[in-house]
XYZ file of C-alpha atoms in Angstrom:
103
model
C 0.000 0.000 0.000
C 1.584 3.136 -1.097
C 1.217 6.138 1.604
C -0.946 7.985 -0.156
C -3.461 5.599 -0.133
C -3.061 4.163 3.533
C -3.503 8.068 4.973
C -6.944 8.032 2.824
C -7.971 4.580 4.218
C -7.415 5.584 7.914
C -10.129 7.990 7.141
C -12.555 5.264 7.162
C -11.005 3.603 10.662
C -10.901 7.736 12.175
C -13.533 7.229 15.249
C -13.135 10.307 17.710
C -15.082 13.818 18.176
C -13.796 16.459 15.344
C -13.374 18.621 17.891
C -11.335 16.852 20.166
C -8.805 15.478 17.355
C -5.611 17.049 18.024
C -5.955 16.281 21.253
C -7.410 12.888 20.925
C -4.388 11.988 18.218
C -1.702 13.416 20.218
C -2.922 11.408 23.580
C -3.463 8.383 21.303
C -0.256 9.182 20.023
C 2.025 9.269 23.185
C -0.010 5.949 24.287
C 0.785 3.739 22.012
C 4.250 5.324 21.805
C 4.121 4.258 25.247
C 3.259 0.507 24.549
C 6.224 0.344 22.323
C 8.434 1.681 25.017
C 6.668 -0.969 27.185
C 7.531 -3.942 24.535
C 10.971 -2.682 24.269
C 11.753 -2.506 27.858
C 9.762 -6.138 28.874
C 13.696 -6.780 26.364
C 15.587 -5.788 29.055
C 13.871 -7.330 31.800
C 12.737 -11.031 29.775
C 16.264 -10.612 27.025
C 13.973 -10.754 24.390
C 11.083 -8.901 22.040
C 8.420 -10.069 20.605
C 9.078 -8.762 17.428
C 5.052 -9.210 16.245
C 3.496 -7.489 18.980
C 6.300 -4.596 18.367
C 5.396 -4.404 15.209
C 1.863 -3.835 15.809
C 1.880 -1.364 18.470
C 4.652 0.678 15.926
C 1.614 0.446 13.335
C -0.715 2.025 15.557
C 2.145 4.914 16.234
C 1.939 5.339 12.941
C -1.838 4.875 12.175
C -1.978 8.140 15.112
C 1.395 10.274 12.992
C -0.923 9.714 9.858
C -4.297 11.145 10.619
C -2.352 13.803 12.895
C -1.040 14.618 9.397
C -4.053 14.424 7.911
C -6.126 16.663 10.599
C -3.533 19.438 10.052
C -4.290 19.084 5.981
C -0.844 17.323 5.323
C -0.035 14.618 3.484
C 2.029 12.144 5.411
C 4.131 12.118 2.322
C 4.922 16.034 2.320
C 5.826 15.625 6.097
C 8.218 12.553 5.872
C 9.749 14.673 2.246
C 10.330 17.680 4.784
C 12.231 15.484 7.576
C 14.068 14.381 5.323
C 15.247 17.641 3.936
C 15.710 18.883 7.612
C 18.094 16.320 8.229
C 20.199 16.159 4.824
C 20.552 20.244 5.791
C 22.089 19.032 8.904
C 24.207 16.478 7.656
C 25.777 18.844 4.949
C 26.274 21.037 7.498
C 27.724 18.643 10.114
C 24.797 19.693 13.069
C 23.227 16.491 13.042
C 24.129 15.972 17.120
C 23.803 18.572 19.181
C 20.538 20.234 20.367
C 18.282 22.757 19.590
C 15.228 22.747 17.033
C 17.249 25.173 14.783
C 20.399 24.322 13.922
């Protein structure tokens, strides 16, 4: 499925008050961000990952990062294209480590 197309089809899964979805999206967001952190860390304590359920909670990160997009009238596509411009600038300029949003 190209990226285009999944960011139209989560339209049809999108179940929260229009009103509420930044808020809803971010929250949902930094949850299931959470469960990944909570996959990843069960490595640490059990020395291992289950790789599946990892992979699922990291597609419902990104289910969250794509209607976020498309609430804010972006397509997915334009915001992964501008990342990645962000961070070649830094690389040519040799400010990828460090800190600060503008360097």
């Amino acid at each position: 499925m190209m990226l285009e197309d999944y960011q139209q089809w989560t339209r049809t899964t999108a179940i929260y008050p229009k009103e509420h979805a930044y808020d809803y999206l971010g929250l949902g967001l930094c949850s299931e961000a959470g469960e990944v952190a909570g996959k990843l860390k069960k490595r640490i304590r059990d020395g291992g990952v289950n790789v599946t359920d990892t992979i699922d909670e990291i597609g419902d990160v990104f289910w969250y990062l794509v209607r976020l997009c498309d609430e804010l009238n972006f397509s997915a596509q334009e915001v992964l294209s501008r990342n990645r411009d962000k961070l070649e600038s830094r690389k040519e300029r040799g400010v990828l480590g460090g800190s600060g949003d503008k360097r």
